[in-house]
PDB file of C-alpha atoms in Angstrom:
ATOM      1  CA  GLY Y 171       0.000   0.000   0.000  1.00 91.00           C
ATOM      2  CA  ILE Y 172       2.810   2.407   0.873  1.00 88.00           C
ATOM      3  CA  ALA Y 173       4.685   1.587  -2.339  1.00 90.00           C
ATOM      4  CA  ALA Y 174       1.532   2.141  -4.397  1.00 92.00           C
ATOM      5  CA  GLU Y 175       0.938   5.490  -2.677  1.00 89.00           C
ATOM      6  CA  ARG Y 176       4.527   6.572  -3.369  1.00 86.00           C
ATOM      7  CA  ASP Y 177       4.098   5.670  -7.049  1.00 89.00           C
ATOM      8  CA  LEU Y 178       0.877   7.699  -7.242  1.00 91.00           C
ATOM      9  CA  LEU Y 179       2.454  10.728  -5.566  1.00 86.00           C
ATOM     10  CA  HIS Y 180       5.873  10.563  -7.282  1.00 85.00           C
ATOM     11  CA  GLU Y 181       5.083  13.203  -9.917  1.00 87.00           C
ATOM     12  CA  LEU Y 182       3.557  15.524  -7.316  1.00 86.00           C
ATOM     13  CA  ARG Y 183       6.564  15.121  -5.022  1.00 79.00           C
ATOM     14  CA  THR Y 184       9.089  15.913  -7.764  1.00 81.00           C
ATOM     15  CA  SER Y 185       7.269  19.142  -8.619  1.00 82.00           C
ATOM     16  CA  ALA Y 186       6.817  20.250  -4.991  1.00 78.00           C
ATOM     17  CA  ASP Y 187       8.709  23.267  -3.663  1.00 73.00           C
ATOM     18  CA  ILE Y 188       8.659  21.896  -0.123  1.00 78.00           C
ATOM     19  CA  VAL Y 189       8.675  18.312   1.115  1.00 77.00           C
ATOM     20  CA  LEU Y 190       8.010  17.874   4.827  1.00 79.00           C
ATOM     21  CA  ASP Y 191       8.919  14.513   6.309  1.00 80.00           C
ATOM     22  CA  THR Y 192       6.416  14.008   9.138  1.00 83.00           C
ATOM     23  CA  SER Y 193       7.481  10.497  10.111  1.00 81.00           C
ATOM     24  CA  THR Y 194       9.253  11.665  13.298  1.00 84.00           C
ATOM     25  CA  LEU Y 195       6.872  14.510  14.240  1.00 82.00           C
ATOM     26  CA  ASN Y 196       4.115  14.448  16.816  1.00 85.00           C
ATOM     27  CA  VAL Y 197       1.116  16.765  16.462  1.00 81.00           C
ATOM     28  CA  HIS Y 198       2.939  19.633  18.224  1.00 76.00           C
ATOM     29  CA  GLY Y 199       6.060  19.256  16.097  1.00 79.00           C
ATOM     30  CA  LEU Y 200       3.954  19.185  12.933  1.00 81.00           C
ATOM     31  CA  ALA Y 201       2.097  22.344  13.960  1.00 78.00           C
ATOM     32  CA  THR Y 202       5.385  24.093  14.720  1.00 75.00           C
ATOM     33  CA  ALA Y 203       6.927  23.029  11.391  1.00 76.00           C
ATOM     34  CA  ILE Y 204       3.898  24.215   9.417  1.00 79.00           C
ATOM     35  CA  THR Y 205       3.846  27.527  11.292  1.00 75.00           C
ATOM     36  CA  GLU Y 206       7.562  28.062  10.619  1.00 73.00           C
ATOM     37  CA  LEU Y 207       7.135  27.263   6.924  1.00 72.00           C
ATOM     38  CA  PHE Y 208       3.965  29.157   6.099  1.00 74.00           C
ATOM     39  CA  SER Y 209       3.206  31.830   8.685  1.00 69.00           C
ATOM     40  CA  GLU Y 210       3.872  35.375   7.568  1.00 69.00           C
ATOM     41  CA  THR Y 211       3.611  36.740  11.110  1.00 66.00           C
ATOM     42  CA  GLY Y 212       5.587  34.081  12.993  1.00 63.00           C
ATOM     43  CA  PRO Y 213       4.337  31.690  15.630  1.00 59.00           C
ATOM     44  CA  VAL Y 214       0.973  32.259  17.248  1.00 61.00           C
ATOM     45  CA  ALA Y 215       1.348  34.044  20.565  1.00 75.00           C
ATOM     46  CA  LEU Y 216       0.653  32.275  23.816  1.00 85.00           C
ATOM     47  CA  ARG Y 217      -2.518  33.660  25.353  1.00 90.00           C
ATOM     48  CA  LEU Y 218      -3.123  33.325  29.073  1.00 94.00           C
ATOM     49  CA  ASN Y 219      -6.406  33.435  30.875  1.00 96.00           C
ATOM     50  CA  VAL Y 220      -5.801  34.526  34.470  1.00 97.00           C
ATOM     51  CA  MET Y 221      -8.853  33.595  36.516  1.00 97.00           C
ATOM     52  CA  SER Y 222      -9.860  34.293  40.092  1.00 98.00           C
ATOM     53  CA  PHE Y 223     -12.300  31.905  41.736  1.00 97.00           C
ATOM     54  CA  GLY Y 224     -13.743  30.833  45.063  1.00 97.00           C
ATOM     55  CA  PHE Y 225     -12.854  27.374  46.323  1.00 98.00           C
ATOM     56  CA  LYS Y 226     -16.322  27.088  47.874  1.00 97.00           C
ATOM     57  CA  TYR Y 227     -17.741  27.099  44.316  1.00 97.00           C
ATOM     58  CA  GLY Y 228     -15.350  24.429  43.051  1.00 96.00           C
ATOM     59  CA  LEU Y 229     -12.130  24.334  41.081  1.00 96.00           C
ATOM     60  CA  PRO Y 230     -12.181  25.643  37.490  1.00 95.00           C
ATOM     61  CA  VAL Y 231     -12.218  22.531  35.302  1.00 93.00           C
ATOM     62  CA  ASP Y 232     -10.117  24.116  32.535  1.00 91.00           C
ATOM     63  CA  ALA Y 233      -7.274  25.431  34.734  1.00 95.00           C
ATOM     64  CA  ASN Y 234      -3.741  24.423  33.784  1.00 94.00           C
ATOM     65  CA  PHE Y 235      -2.385  25.860  37.054  1.00 95.00           C
ATOM     66  CA  VAL Y 236      -4.110  26.567  40.375  1.00 97.00           C
ATOM     67  CA  ALA Y 237      -2.692  28.834  43.072  1.00 97.00           C
ATOM     68  CA  ASP Y 238      -4.182  29.031  46.555  1.00 98.00           C
ATOM     69  CA  ALA Y 239      -4.412  32.536  48.061  1.00 98.00           C
ATOM     70  CA  ARG Y 240      -6.033  31.388  51.309  1.00 98.00           C
ATOM     71  CA  PHE Y 241      -2.716  31.830  53.152  1.00 97.00           C
ATOM     72  CA  ILE Y 242      -3.283  35.605  52.995  1.00 98.00           C
ATOM     73  CA  PRO Y 243      -5.260  37.341  55.784  1.00 97.00           C
ATOM     74  CA  ASN Y 244      -8.895  37.563  54.661  1.00 97.00           C
ATOM     75  CA  PRO Y 245     -10.301  41.082  54.083  1.00 97.00           C
ATOM     76  CA  HIS Y 246     -13.742  39.587  54.741  1.00 96.00           C
ATOM     77  CA  TRP Y 247     -12.963  39.804  58.464  1.00 97.00           C
ATOM     78  CA  VAL Y 248     -12.172  43.534  58.283  1.00 97.00           C
ATOM     79  CA  PRO Y 249     -15.560  45.305  58.491  1.00 97.00           C
ATOM     80  CA  ALA Y 250     -14.439  48.311  56.417  1.00 97.00           C
ATOM     81  CA  LEU Y 251     -13.148  46.023  53.625  1.00 97.00           C
ATOM     82  CA  ARG Y 252     -15.857  43.345  53.622  1.00 96.00           C
ATOM     83  CA  PRO Y 253     -18.228  45.066  51.152  1.00 96.00           C
ATOM     84  CA  HIS Y 254     -15.410  45.860  48.712  1.00 97.00           C
ATOM     85  CA  THR Y 255     -13.646  43.533  46.237  1.00 97.00           C
ATOM     86  CA  GLY Y 256     -10.099  42.833  45.187  1.00 97.00           C
ATOM     87  CA  LEU Y 257     -10.611  45.329  42.364  1.00 97.00           C
ATOM     88  CA  ASP Y 258     -10.856  48.148  44.902  1.00 97.00           C
ATOM     89  CA  LYS Y 259      -7.579  49.811  45.884  1.00 98.00           C
ATOM     90  CA  ASP Y 260      -8.108  49.484  49.630  1.00 97.00           C
ATOM     91  CA  VAL Y 261      -8.634  45.725  49.409  1.00 98.00           C
ATOM     92  CA  SER Y 262      -5.897  45.267  46.821  1.00 98.00           C
ATOM     93  CA  ASP Y 263      -3.408  47.168  48.991  1.00 98.00           C
ATOM     94  CA  TYR Y 264      -4.414  45.123  52.057  1.00 98.00           C
ATOM     95  CA  VAL Y 265      -3.883  41.864  50.167  1.00 98.00           C
ATOM     96  CA  LEU Y 266      -0.711  42.779  48.301  1.00 98.00           C
ATOM     97  CA  GLU Y 267       0.972  44.298  51.363  1.00 97.00           C
ATOM     98  CA  ALA Y 268       0.379  41.225  53.531  1.00 97.00           C
ATOM     99  CA  GLN Y 269       3.465  39.347  54.655  1.00 97.00           C
ATOM    100  CA  GLY Y 270       4.840  36.994  52.006  1.00 97.00           C
ATOM    101  CA  VAL Y 271       2.500  38.034  49.195  1.00 97.00           C
ATOM    102  CA  ALA Y 272       5.004  39.976  47.076  1.00 96.00           C
ATOM    103  CA  SER Y 273       7.462  37.098  47.342  1.00 97.00           C
ATOM    104  CA  PHE Y 274       4.753  34.570  46.470  1.00 97.00           C
ATOM    105  CA  VAL Y 275       3.654  36.399  43.316  1.00 96.00           C
ATOM    106  CA  GLU Y 276       7.243  37.069  42.202  1.00 96.00           C
ATOM    107  CA  ARG Y 277       8.238  33.427  42.677  1.00 96.00           C
ATOM    108  CA  TYR Y 278       5.067  32.186  41.007  1.00 96.00           C
ATOM    109  CA  VAL Y 279       5.857  34.233  37.894  1.00 95.00           C
ATOM    110  CA  LEU Y 280       9.417  32.867  37.914  1.00 94.00           C
ATOM    111  CA  ALA Y 281       8.094  29.307  38.241  1.00 95.00           C
ATOM    112  CA  LEU Y 282       5.724  29.839  35.313  1.00 94.00           C
ATOM    113  CA  GLU Y 283       8.403  31.146  32.921  1.00 92.00           C
ATOM    114  CA  PRO Y 284      10.000  27.785  31.949  1.00 94.00           C
ATOM    115  CA  VAL Y 285       6.583  26.152  31.685  1.00 93.00           C
ATOM    116  CA  LEU Y 286       5.244  28.888  29.407  1.00 91.00           C
ATOM    117  CA  ASP Y 287       8.432  28.683  27.312  1.00 89.00           C
ATOM    118  CA  GLY Y 288       7.762  24.948  26.990  1.00 90.00           C
ATOM    119  CA  TYR Y 289       4.178  25.626  25.945  1.00 89.00           C
ATOM    120  CA  ARG Y 290       5.492  27.868  23.160  1.00 84.00           C
ATOM    121  CA  ARG Y 291       7.928  25.175  22.003  1.00 82.00           C
ATOM    122  CA  GLU Y 292       5.097  22.634  22.002  1.00 82.00           C
ATOM    123  CA  ASN Y 293       2.964  25.077  19.991  1.00 79.00           C
ATOM    124  CA  LYS Y 294       0.307  25.425  22.691  1.00 84.00           C
ATOM    125  CA  HIS Y 295      -1.609  28.657  22.290  1.00 84.00           C
ATOM    126  CA  TYR Y 296      -3.741  28.910  25.439  1.00 89.00           C
ATOM    127  CA  ALA Y 297      -3.335  28.308  29.149  1.00 93.00           C
ATOM    128  CA  THR Y 298      -5.432  29.148  32.182  1.00 95.00           C
ATOM    129  CA  ILE Y 299      -3.883  30.190  35.477  1.00 97.00           C
ATOM    130  CA  ALA Y 300      -6.434  30.138  38.278  1.00 98.00           C
ATOM    131  CA  VAL Y 301      -6.027  31.823  41.651  1.00 98.00           C
ATOM    132  CA  GLY Y 302      -8.448  30.843  44.378  1.00 98.00           C
ATOM    133  CA  CYS Y 303      -9.517  32.062  47.777  1.00 98.00           C
ATOM    134  CA  THR Y 304     -12.536  31.106  49.854  1.00 97.00           C
ATOM    135  CA  GLY Y 305     -15.230  33.073  48.034  1.00 97.00           C
ATOM    136  CA  GLY Y 306     -13.472  34.571  45.006  1.00 97.00           C
ATOM    137  CA  LYS Y 307     -14.143  38.167  46.041  1.00 97.00           C
ATOM    138  CA  HIS Y 308     -11.079  39.645  47.741  1.00 97.00           C
ATOM    139  CA  ARG Y 309      -7.734  37.838  47.816  1.00 98.00           C
ATOM    140  CA  SER Y 310      -7.910  35.848  44.579  1.00 98.00           C
ATOM    141  CA  VAL Y 311      -9.151  38.887  42.649  1.00 98.00           C
ATOM    142  CA  ALA Y 312      -6.319  41.110  43.882  1.00 98.00           C
ATOM    143  CA  ILE Y 313      -3.687  38.435  43.242  1.00 98.00           C
ATOM    144  CA  ALA Y 314      -5.058  37.602  39.777  1.00 98.00           C
ATOM    145  CA  GLU Y 315      -4.964  41.273  38.777  1.00 98.00           C
ATOM    146  CA  ASN Y 316      -1.411  41.661  40.077  1.00 97.00           C
ATOM    147  CA  LEU Y 317      -0.263  38.434  38.433  1.00 97.00           C
ATOM    148  CA  ALA Y 318      -1.796  39.492  35.104  1.00 96.00           C
ATOM    149  CA  ALA Y 319      -0.073  42.888  35.277  1.00 95.00           C
ATOM    150  CA  ARG Y 320       3.287  41.175  35.821  1.00 94.00           C
ATOM    151  CA  LEU Y 321       2.741  38.674  33.001  1.00 93.00           C
ATOM    152  CA  VAL Y 322       1.792  41.429  30.544  1.00 91.00           C
ATOM    153  CA  LYS Y 323       5.205  42.985  31.213  1.00 88.00           C
ATOM    154  CA  VAL Y 324       6.935  39.841  29.909  1.00 83.00           C
ATOM    155  CA  GLY Y 325       5.054  40.128  26.615  1.00 80.00           C
ATOM    156  CA  LEU Y 326       2.141  37.735  27.069  1.00 85.00           C
ATOM    157  CA  GLU Y 327      -1.407  38.299  25.891  1.00 88.00           C
ATOM    158  CA  ILE Y 328      -3.589  38.199  28.991  1.00 94.00           C
ATOM    159  CA  THR Y 329      -7.305  37.989  29.649  1.00 95.00           C
ATOM    160  CA  VAL Y 330      -8.488  38.337  33.239  1.00 97.00           C
ATOM    161  CA  VAL Y 331     -11.712  36.708  34.375  1.00 96.00           C
ATOM    162  CA  HIS Y 332     -13.176  36.855  37.869  1.00 97.00           C
ATOM    163  CA  ARG Y 333     -15.370  33.789  37.753  1.00 95.00           C
ATOM    164  CA  ASP Y 334     -17.107  34.118  41.107  1.00 96.00           C
ATOM    165  CA  LEU Y 335     -17.009  37.867  41.711  1.00 94.00           C
ATOM    166  CA  GLY Y 336     -20.515  39.048  42.589  1.00 90.00           C
ATOM    167  CA  ARG Y 337     -21.706  35.561  43.375  1.00 89.00           C
ATOM    168  CA  GLU Y 338     -21.779  35.997  47.135  1.00 80.00           C
TER     169      GLU Y 338
END
Protein backbone atom coordinates (compact mmCIF):
# COMPACT_ATOMS: atom_id res chain seq x y z
CA GLY A 1 0.00 0.00 0.00
CA ILE A 2 2.81 2.41 0.87
CA ALA A 3 4.69 1.59 -2.34
CA ALA A 4 1.53 2.14 -4.40
CA GLU A 5 0.94 5.49 -2.68
CA ARG A 6 4.53 6.57 -3.37
CA ASP A 7 4.10 5.67 -7.05
CA LEU A 8 0.88 7.70 -7.24
CA LEU A 9 2.45 10.73 -5.57
CA HIS A 10 5.87 10.56 -7.28
CA GLU A 11 5.08 13.20 -9.92
CA LEU A 12 3.56 15.52 -7.32
CA ARG A 13 6.56 15.12 -5.02
CA THR A 14 9.09 15.91 -7.76
CA SER A 15 7.27 19.14 -8.62
CA ALA A 16 6.82 20.25 -4.99
CA ASP A 17 8.71 23.27 -3.66
CA ILE A 18 8.66 21.90 -0.12
CA VAL A 19 8.68 18.31 1.11
CA LEU A 20 8.01 17.87 4.83
CA ASP A 21 8.92 14.51 6.31
CA THR A 22 6.42 14.01 9.14
CA SER A 23 7.48 10.50 10.11
CA THR A 24 9.25 11.67 13.30
CA LEU A 25 6.87 14.51 14.24
CA ASN A 26 4.11 14.45 16.82
CA VAL A 27 1.12 16.77 16.46
CA HIS A 28 2.94 19.63 18.22
CA GLY A 29 6.06 19.26 16.10
CA LEU A 30 3.95 19.18 12.93
CA ALA A 31 2.10 22.34 13.96
CA THR A 32 5.38 24.09 14.72
CA ALA A 33 6.93 23.03 11.39
CA ILE A 34 3.90 24.21 9.42
CA THR A 35 3.85 27.53 11.29
CA GLU A 36 7.56 28.06 10.62
CA LEU A 37 7.13 27.26 6.92
CA PHE A 38 3.96 29.16 6.10
CA SER A 39 3.21 31.83 8.68
CA GLU A 40 3.87 35.38 7.57
CA THR A 41 3.61 36.74 11.11
CA GLY A 42 5.59 34.08 12.99
CA PRO A 43 4.34 31.69 15.63
CA VAL A 44 0.97 32.26 17.25
CA ALA A 45 1.35 34.04 20.56
CA LEU A 46 0.65 32.28 23.82
CA ARG A 47 -2.52 33.66 25.35
CA LEU A 48 -3.12 33.33 29.07
CA ASN A 49 -6.41 33.44 30.87
CA VAL A 50 -5.80 34.53 34.47
CA MET A 51 -8.85 33.59 36.52
CA SER A 52 -9.86 34.29 40.09
CA PHE A 53 -12.30 31.90 41.74
CA GLY A 54 -13.74 30.83 45.06
CA PHE A 55 -12.85 27.37 46.32
CA LYS A 56 -16.32 27.09 47.87
CA TYR A 57 -17.74 27.10 44.32
CA GLY A 58 -15.35 24.43 43.05
CA LEU A 59 -12.13 24.33 41.08
CA PRO A 60 -12.18 25.64 37.49
CA VAL A 61 -12.22 22.53 35.30
CA ASP A 62 -10.12 24.12 32.53
CA ALA A 63 -7.27 25.43 34.73
CA ASN A 64 -3.74 24.42 33.78
CA PHE A 65 -2.38 25.86 37.05
CA VAL A 66 -4.11 26.57 40.38
CA ALA A 67 -2.69 28.83 43.07
CA ASP A 68 -4.18 29.03 46.55
CA ALA A 69 -4.41 32.54 48.06
CA ARG A 70 -6.03 31.39 51.31
CA PHE A 71 -2.72 31.83 53.15
CA ILE A 72 -3.28 35.60 53.00
CA PRO A 73 -5.26 37.34 55.78
CA ASN A 74 -8.89 37.56 54.66
CA PRO A 75 -10.30 41.08 54.08
CA HIS A 76 -13.74 39.59 54.74
CA TRP A 77 -12.96 39.80 58.46
CA VAL A 78 -12.17 43.53 58.28
CA PRO A 79 -15.56 45.31 58.49
CA ALA A 80 -14.44 48.31 56.42
CA LEU A 81 -13.15 46.02 53.62
CA ARG A 82 -15.86 43.34 53.62
CA PRO A 83 -18.23 45.07 51.15
CA HIS A 84 -15.41 45.86 48.71
CA THR A 85 -13.65 43.53 46.24
CA GLY A 86 -10.10 42.83 45.19
CA LEU A 87 -10.61 45.33 42.36
CA ASP A 88 -10.86 48.15 44.90
CA LYS A 89 -7.58 49.81 45.88
CA ASP A 90 -8.11 49.48 49.63
CA VAL A 91 -8.63 45.73 49.41
CA SER A 92 -5.90 45.27 46.82
CA ASP A 93 -3.41 47.17 48.99
CA TYR A 94 -4.41 45.12 52.06
CA VAL A 95 -3.88 41.86 50.17
CA LEU A 96 -0.71 42.78 48.30
CA GLU A 97 0.97 44.30 51.36
CA ALA A 98 0.38 41.23 53.53
CA GLN A 99 3.46 39.35 54.66
CA GLY A 100 4.84 36.99 52.01
CA VAL A 101 2.50 38.03 49.20
CA ALA A 102 5.00 39.98 47.08
CA SER A 103 7.46 37.10 47.34
CA PHE A 104 4.75 34.57 46.47
CA VAL A 105 3.65 36.40 43.32
CA GLU A 106 7.24 37.07 42.20
CA ARG A 107 8.24 33.43 42.68
CA TYR A 108 5.07 32.19 41.01
CA VAL A 109 5.86 34.23 37.89
CA LEU A 110 9.42 32.87 37.91
CA ALA A 111 8.09 29.31 38.24
CA LEU A 112 5.72 29.84 35.31
CA GLU A 113 8.40 31.15 32.92
CA PRO A 114 10.00 27.78 31.95
CA VAL A 115 6.58 26.15 31.68
CA LEU A 116 5.24 28.89 29.41
CA ASP A 117 8.43 28.68 27.31
CA GLY A 118 7.76 24.95 26.99
CA TYR A 119 4.18 25.63 25.95
CA ARG A 120 5.49 27.87 23.16
CA ARG A 121 7.93 25.17 22.00
CA GLU A 122 5.10 22.63 22.00
CA ASN A 123 2.96 25.08 19.99
CA LYS A 124 0.31 25.43 22.69
CA HIS A 125 -1.61 28.66 22.29
CA TYR A 126 -3.74 28.91 25.44
CA ALA A 127 -3.33 28.31 29.15
CA THR A 128 -5.43 29.15 32.18
CA ILE A 129 -3.88 30.19 35.48
CA ALA A 130 -6.43 30.14 38.28
CA VAL A 131 -6.03 31.82 41.65
CA GLY A 132 -8.45 30.84 44.38
CA CYS A 133 -9.52 32.06 47.78
CA THR A 134 -12.54 31.11 49.85
CA GLY A 135 -15.23 33.07 48.03
CA GLY A 136 -13.47 34.57 45.01
CA LYS A 137 -14.14 38.17 46.04
CA HIS A 138 -11.08 39.65 47.74
CA ARG A 139 -7.73 37.84 47.82
CA SER A 140 -7.91 35.85 44.58
CA VAL A 141 -9.15 38.89 42.65
CA ALA A 142 -6.32 41.11 43.88
CA ILE A 143 -3.69 38.44 43.24
CA ALA A 144 -5.06 37.60 39.78
CA GLU A 145 -4.96 41.27 38.78
CA ASN A 146 -1.41 41.66 40.08
CA LEU A 147 -0.26 38.43 38.43
CA ALA A 148 -1.80 39.49 35.10
CA ALA A 149 -0.07 42.89 35.28
CA ARG A 150 3.29 41.18 35.82
CA LEU A 151 2.74 38.67 33.00
CA VAL A 152 1.79 41.43 30.54
CA LYS A 153 5.21 42.98 31.21
CA VAL A 154 6.93 39.84 29.91
CA GLY A 155 5.05 40.13 26.61
CA LEU A 156 2.14 37.74 27.07
CA GLU A 157 -1.41 38.30 25.89
CA ILE A 158 -3.59 38.20 28.99
CA THR A 159 -7.31 37.99 29.65
CA VAL A 160 -8.49 38.34 33.24
CA VAL A 161 -11.71 36.71 34.38
CA HIS A 162 -13.18 36.86 37.87
CA ARG A 163 -15.37 33.79 37.75
CA ASP A 164 -17.11 34.12 41.11
CA LEU A 165 -17.01 37.87 41.71
CA GLY A 166 -20.51 39.05 42.59
CA ARG A 167 -21.71 35.56 43.38
CA GLU A 168 -21.78 36.00 47.14
